[in-house]
Tab-separated table of C-alpha atoms in Angstrom:
chain	number	residue	atom	x	y	z
H	1	UNK	CA	-21.386	-6.086	-11.240
H	2	UNK	CA	-19.062	-3.793	-9.251
H	3	UNK	CA	-15.390	-4.715	-9.007
H	4	UNK	CA	-12.961	-3.685	-6.287
H	5	UNK	CA	-9.213	-4.044	-5.872
H	6	UNK	CA	-7.267	-4.084	-2.583
H	7	UNK	CA	-3.562	-3.254	-2.554
H	8	UNK	CA	-1.690	-4.457	0.526
H	9	UNK	CA	1.283	-2.531	1.937
H	10	UNK	CA	4.695	-3.860	2.848
H	11	UNK	CA	7.300	-1.196	2.000
H	12	UNK	CA	9.497	-2.461	-0.853
H	13	UNK	CA	7.438	-5.636	-1.159
H	14	UNK	CA	5.126	-3.224	-2.951
H	15	UNK	CA	7.348	-3.615	-6.000
H	16	UNK	CA	5.608	-6.975	-6.465
H	17	UNK	CA	2.325	-5.022	-6.589
H	18	UNK	CA	3.883	-2.591	-9.064
H	19	UNK	CA	4.688	-5.478	-11.388
H	20	UNK	CA	1.128	-6.769	-11.168
H	21	UNK	CA	-0.513	-3.411	-11.861
H	22	UNK	CA	1.769	-2.796	-14.835
H	23	UNK	CA	0.524	-6.052	-16.362
H	24	UNK	CA	-3.026	-4.868	-15.621
H	25	UNK	CA	-2.310	-1.658	-17.538
H	26	UNK	CA	-0.884	-3.564	-20.491
H	27	UNK	CA	-3.921	-5.836	-20.665
H	28	UNK	CA	-6.738	-3.364	-19.950
H	29	UNK	CA	-7.682	-4.943	-16.608
H	30	UNK	CA	-9.830	-2.322	-14.908
H	31	UNK	CA	-11.810	-1.960	-11.702
H	32	UNK	CA	-14.584	0.275	-10.465
H	33	UNK	CA	-12.615	1.129	-7.347
H	34	UNK	CA	-9.321	0.420	-5.659
H	35	UNK	CA	-8.102	0.923	-2.116
H	36	UNK	CA	-4.496	0.894	-0.971
H	37	UNK	CA	-2.794	0.922	2.388
H	38	UNK	CA	0.721	2.238	2.975
H	39	UNK	CA	2.918	1.232	0.003
H	40	UNK	CA	-0.217	-0.191	-1.609
H	41	UNK	CA	-1.580	3.360	-1.736
H	42	UNK	CA	1.700	5.084	-2.607
H	43	UNK	CA	2.452	2.687	-5.463
H	44	UNK	CA	-1.114	1.790	-6.395
H	45	UNK	CA	-2.146	5.312	-7.421
H	46	UNK	CA	-0.094	4.742	-10.577
H	47	UNK	CA	-2.777	2.309	-11.734
H	48	UNK	CA	-5.291	5.162	-11.801
H	49	UNK	CA	-2.816	7.573	-13.405
H	50	UNK	CA	-1.899	4.814	-15.888
H	51	UNK	CA	1.855	5.332	-15.498
H	52	UNK	CA	3.356	1.957	-16.302
H	53	UNK	CA	6.887	1.510	-15.015
H	54	UNK	CA	6.912	4.632	-12.861
H	55	UNK	CA	7.107	2.872	-9.484
H	56	UNK	CA	10.153	0.796	-10.407
H	57	UNK	CA	11.775	3.742	-12.185
H	58	UNK	CA	11.759	6.214	-9.330
H	59	UNK	CA	12.592	3.647	-6.681
H	60	UNK	CA	15.643	2.511	-8.631
H	61	UNK	CA	16.638	6.125	-9.312
H	62	UNK	CA	16.565	7.208	-5.678
H	63	UNK	CA	17.500	3.951	-3.918
H	64	UNK	CA	20.135	4.573	-1.276
H	65	UNK	CA	19.786	8.344	-1.376
H	66	UNK	CA	19.659	9.666	2.217
H	67	UNK	CA	17.161	12.338	1.212
H	68	UNK	CA	14.744	9.664	-0.082
H	69	UNK	CA	14.626	6.890	2.512
H	70	UNK	CA	17.290	6.268	5.151
H	71	UNK	CA	18.088	5.987	8.828
H	72	UNK	CA	19.786	9.350	8.428
H	73	UNK	CA	16.414	10.813	7.455
H	74	UNK	CA	14.837	9.102	10.476
H	75	UNK	CA	17.444	10.499	12.870
H	76	UNK	CA	17.032	13.994	11.453
H	77	UNK	CA	13.279	14.197	11.046
H	78	UNK	CA	11.709	11.154	12.678
H	79	UNK	CA	10.562	9.908	9.251
H	80	UNK	CA	12.277	6.941	7.616
H	81	UNK	CA	10.936	8.070	4.230
H	82	UNK	CA	11.622	11.790	3.862
H	83	UNK	CA	8.187	13.402	3.985
H	84	UNK	CA	8.490	16.423	1.721
H	85	UNK	CA	10.814	14.788	-0.812
H	86	UNK	CA	8.896	11.525	-1.222
H	87	UNK	CA	5.365	12.879	-1.227
H	88	UNK	CA	5.740	16.295	-2.847
H	89	UNK	CA	9.070	17.086	-4.535
H	90	UNK	CA	9.354	13.712	-6.280
H	91	UNK	CA	5.791	13.525	-7.714
H	92	UNK	CA	5.600	17.248	-8.482
H	93	UNK	CA	9.035	17.793	-10.043
H	94	UNK	CA	11.338	14.787	-10.416
H	95	UNK	CA	9.142	11.962	-11.729
H	96	UNK	CA	5.930	13.814	-12.347
H	97	UNK	CA	2.701	12.145	-11.338
H	98	UNK	CA	0.024	12.511	-14.029
H	99	UNK	CA	-2.690	14.291	-12.053
H	100	UNK	CA	-4.795	14.971	-15.146
H	101	UNK	CA	-4.971	11.284	-16.057
H	102	UNK	CA	-5.616	10.448	-12.411
H	103	UNK	CA	-8.636	12.759	-12.346
H	104	UNK	CA	-10.097	11.636	-15.682
H	105	UNK	CA	-9.748	7.894	-15.008
H	106	UNK	CA	-13.227	6.804	-13.791
H	107	UNK	CA	-11.869	4.314	-11.265
H	108	UNK	CA	-12.324	5.549	-7.685
H	109	UNK	CA	-9.166	5.337	-5.592
H	110	UNK	CA	-9.173	5.274	-1.797
H	111	UNK	CA	-6.536	5.015	0.882
H	112	UNK	CA	-6.854	4.121	4.548
H	113	UNK	CA	-5.109	5.755	7.498
H	114	UNK	CA	-5.412	5.262	11.253
H	115	UNK	CA	-6.862	7.994	13.450
H	116	UNK	CA	-4.199	8.640	16.081
H	117	UNK	CA	-6.826	9.613	18.673
H	118	UNK	CA	-9.194	6.665	18.265
H	119	UNK	CA	-7.090	3.943	16.625
H	120	UNK	CA	-9.863	3.447	14.077
H	121	UNK	CA	-9.439	3.281	10.288
H	122	UNK	CA	-10.347	6.351	8.251
H	123	UNK	CA	-11.020	5.882	4.539
H	124	UNK	CA	-10.287	8.786	2.216
H	125	UNK	CA	-11.182	8.975	-1.461
H	126	UNK	CA	-8.501	10.710	-3.492
H	127	UNK	CA	-9.798	13.209	-6.027
H	128	UNK	CA	-7.074	15.349	-7.598
H	129	UNK	CA	-3.728	13.992	-6.304
H	130	UNK	CA	-3.094	17.497	-4.990
H	131	UNK	CA	-1.256	18.410	-1.807
H	132	UNK	CA	-3.936	17.176	0.608
H	133	UNK	CA	-4.449	13.891	-1.253
H	134	UNK	CA	-0.701	13.272	-1.167
H	135	UNK	CA	-0.697	13.978	2.561
H	136	UNK	CA	-3.375	11.302	2.961
H	137	UNK	CA	-1.108	8.848	1.140
H	138	UNK	CA	1.743	9.877	3.432
H	139	UNK	CA	-0.501	9.330	6.438
H	140	UNK	CA	-1.444	5.897	5.126
H	141	UNK	CA	2.291	5.095	4.992
H	142	UNK	CA	3.407	6.639	8.307
H	143	UNK	CA	4.298	3.603	10.417
H	144	UNK	CA	4.373	4.425	14.128
H	145	UNK	CA	7.924	4.700	15.504
H	146	UNK	CA	9.342	4.979	11.977
H	147	UNK	CA	7.340	8.099	11.116
H	148	UNK	CA	5.498	10.926	12.815
H	149	UNK	CA	1.707	11.061	12.553
H	150	UNK	CA	0.489	13.314	9.746
H	151	UNK	CA	-1.706	16.318	10.538
H	152	UNK	CA	-4.640	16.798	8.159
H	153	UNK	CA	-7.379	19.318	8.923
H	154	UNK	CA	-6.498	19.364	12.611
H	155	UNK	CA	-6.460	15.583	13.093
H	156	UNK	CA	-3.475	13.242	13.267
H	157	UNK	CA	-3.130	9.993	11.354
H	158	UNK	CA	-0.757	7.020	11.273
H	159	UNK	CA	-0.254	4.184	8.798
H	160	UNK	CA	-3.501	2.502	7.797
H	161	UNK	CA	-1.906	-0.852	8.477
H	162	UNK	CA	-2.246	-0.250	12.215
H	163	UNK	CA	-6.040	-0.443	12.050
H	164	UNK	CA	-6.743	-2.162	8.710
H	165	UNK	CA	-3.678	-3.935	7.296
H	166	UNK	CA	-5.658	-5.349	4.383
H	167	UNK	CA	-8.823	-3.257	3.819
H	168	UNK	CA	-10.644	-6.265	2.391
H	169	UNK	CA	-13.908	-5.629	4.228
H	170	UNK	CA	-14.032	-2.147	2.700
H	171	UNK	CA	-15.047	-3.814	-0.577
H	172	UNK	CA	-18.094	-5.259	1.159
H	173	UNK	CA	-18.973	-1.794	2.473
H	174	UNK	CA	-18.782	-0.500	-1.101
H	175	UNK	CA	-21.052	-3.289	-2.402
H	176	UNK	CA	-18.391	-4.853	-4.605
H	177	UNK	CA	-19.487	-8.115	-6.193
H	178	UNK	CA	-16.008	-8.902	-7.521
H	179	UNK	CA	-13.164	-8.698	-5.003
H	180	UNK	CA	-9.525	-8.825	-6.050
H	181	UNK	CA	-6.591	-8.516	-3.636
H	182	UNK	CA	-2.911	-8.054	-4.416
H	183	UNK	CA	-1.114	-9.363	-1.333
H	184	UNK	CA	2.612	-9.048	-0.709
H	185	UNK	CA	3.050	-12.171	1.405
H	186	UNK	CA	2.663	-15.831	0.333
H	187	UNK	CA	-0.458	-17.809	1.203
H	188	UNK	CA	1.178	-19.573	4.155
H	189	UNK	CA	2.161	-16.326	5.888
H	190	UNK	CA	0.677	-15.331	9.233
H	191	UNK	CA	1.763	-12.270	11.167
H	192	UNK	CA	3.370	-12.491	14.611
H	193	UNK	CA	3.385	-9.858	17.333
H	194	UNK	CA	6.059	-7.250	16.602
H	195	UNK	CA	9.233	-7.535	18.655
H	196	UNK	CA	9.162	-3.743	18.805
H	197	UNK	CA	5.857	-3.675	20.678
H	198	UNK	CA	7.387	-3.105	24.152
H	199	UNK	CA	9.289	-0.131	22.721
H	200	UNK	CA	6.243	1.083	20.783
H	201	UNK	CA	4.219	1.148	23.999
H	202	UNK	CA	6.712	3.595	25.477
H	203	UNK	CA	7.281	5.763	22.421
H	204	UNK	CA	3.583	5.950	21.519
H	205	UNK	CA	2.232	6.478	25.037
H	206	UNK	CA	0.665	9.770	23.847
H	207	UNK	CA	-1.537	7.650	21.570
H	208	UNK	CA	-3.058	4.943	23.821
H	209	UNK	CA	-5.687	3.964	21.236
H	210	UNK	CA	-2.930	3.269	18.708
H	211	UNK	CA	-0.975	1.228	21.264
H	212	UNK	CA	-4.114	-0.801	21.984
H	213	UNK	CA	-4.627	-1.452	18.283
H	214	UNK	CA	-0.980	-2.481	17.843
H	215	UNK	CA	-1.440	-5.051	20.625
H	216	UNK	CA	-3.952	-6.982	18.505
H	217	UNK	CA	-2.630	-6.090	15.055
H	218	UNK	CA	-1.278	-9.560	14.267
H	219	UNK	CA	-4.480	-11.254	15.407
H	220	UNK	CA	-6.644	-8.820	13.418
H	221	UNK	CA	-4.504	-9.192	10.293
H	222	UNK	CA	-4.574	-12.977	10.444
H	223	UNK	CA	-8.358	-12.959	10.846
H	224	UNK	CA	-8.657	-11.006	7.579
H	225	UNK	CA	-6.348	-13.490	5.845
H	226	UNK	CA	-8.529	-16.347	7.057
H	227	UNK	CA	-11.655	-14.628	5.706
H	228	UNK	CA	-9.966	-13.951	2.371
H	229	UNK	CA	-8.973	-17.602	2.012
H	230	UNK	CA	-12.487	-18.740	2.884
H	231	UNK	CA	-13.965	-16.415	0.251
H	232	UNK	CA	-11.318	-17.446	-2.272
H	233	UNK	CA	-12.214	-21.108	-1.850
H	234	UNK	CA	-15.894	-20.236	-2.311
H	235	UNK	CA	-15.174	-18.293	-5.503
H	236	UNK	CA	-16.115	-14.992	-3.860
H	237	UNK	CA	-12.651	-13.426	-4.091
H	238	UNK	CA	-9.552	-13.558	-6.270
H	239	UNK	CA	-6.215	-13.267	-4.451
H	240	UNK	CA	-2.894	-12.575	-6.179
H	241	UNK	CA	0.106	-13.435	-4.009
H	242	UNK	CA	3.837	-14.002	-4.368
H	243	UNK	CA	4.467	-17.756	-4.391
H	244	UNK	CA	7.243	-17.410	-1.798
H	245	UNK	CA	8.511	-14.773	0.679
H	246	UNK	CA	9.861	-11.791	-1.220
H	247	UNK	CA	12.712	-11.158	1.241
H	248	UNK	CA	13.474	-7.585	0.251
H	249	UNK	CA	14.644	-4.955	2.709
H	250	UNK	CA	12.543	-1.980	3.780
H	251	UNK	CA	15.422	0.278	2.701
H	252	UNK	CA	16.593	-1.913	-0.185
H	253	UNK	CA	19.351	-0.304	-2.265
H	254	UNK	CA	20.204	-3.223	-4.553
H	255	UNK	CA	18.595	-2.447	-7.905
H	256	UNK	CA	18.804	-6.087	-8.959
H	257	UNK	CA	16.732	-7.022	-5.924
H	258	UNK	CA	14.182	-4.334	-6.747
H	259	UNK	CA	13.831	-5.579	-10.288
H	260	UNK	CA	13.635	-9.199	-9.071
H	261	UNK	CA	10.602	-8.424	-6.903
H	262	UNK	CA	8.977	-6.292	-9.608
H	263	UNK	CA	9.488	-9.008	-12.237
H	264	UNK	CA	8.065	-11.535	-9.797
H	265	UNK	CA	4.870	-9.505	-9.745
H	266	UNK	CA	4.765	-9.413	-13.535
H	267	UNK	CA	5.299	-13.169	-13.825
H	268	UNK	CA	2.559	-13.933	-11.327
H	269	UNK	CA	0.135	-11.506	-12.986
H	270	UNK	CA	0.724	-12.943	-16.447
H	271	UNK	CA	0.251	-16.440	-15.057
H	272	UNK	CA	-3.164	-15.712	-13.517
H	273	UNK	CA	-4.396	-13.319	-16.230
H	274	UNK	CA	-6.762	-15.786	-17.980
H	275	UNK	CA	-8.398	-16.937	-14.727
H	276	UNK	CA	-8.645	-13.338	-13.481
H	277	UNK	CA	-10.462	-12.303	-16.656
H	278	UNK	CA	-12.807	-15.226	-16.254
H	279	UNK	CA	-13.506	-14.292	-12.620
H	280	UNK	CA	-14.174	-10.637	-13.439
H	281	UNK	CA	-16.391	-11.381	-16.428
H	282	UNK	CA	-18.561	-14.225	-15.143
């Protein structure tokens, strides 16, 4: 039996995911592979590096700092989350990412980004958490309008959520028998067309394939949710969700709010732990 884990994005809603994966680490819940998109990739890599508490720690440490994530950063560089600080200085020097543990952990970890030229998802397996791998995570998190596309080996990539908001079908491609998803929205949630779409069409006119994909993003996302629910009801998937909307800001600076969302993830994970074990082991 091959097990796979999907980690949805959602900016600071990803602190819910961080709480879940920390409970996984405490209880030796492992998977053969994991795939994250956007914050799901940026936060989820700590499951493979086995760094419990790191996601909450560095987010609380740098919350509100203009050089971490801010509109000031966006006005200066075009990136809401400061590219070099968030994806290189922080993991290399300030809250060091354990690259050795990442490489020795047998779980495969993938992220998904969107090809700026084609609008199609591109799946990248991370190997050493080195500079290029971290750039792939940045690409997976680079939301159009709020961030520039990331250049990797001569190609440009945007946030994976544009083309594959929840890379659930990737598990099928990888022949996973056991499918687990950590979502960051409650079961009743369905996405609506972004109010920014008219503006995105203008700003992203250099990337017509991305604009086309953004036009159907809500419909595509909701179709994946419907498939997940169908599989969940049939016992073919295990979905972990917050029981209610998390209601945390993209640039949240309130540390109490950060901890609230993180603890919500822990509570939900501890609640479903027995049934998750049963699902993975049967």
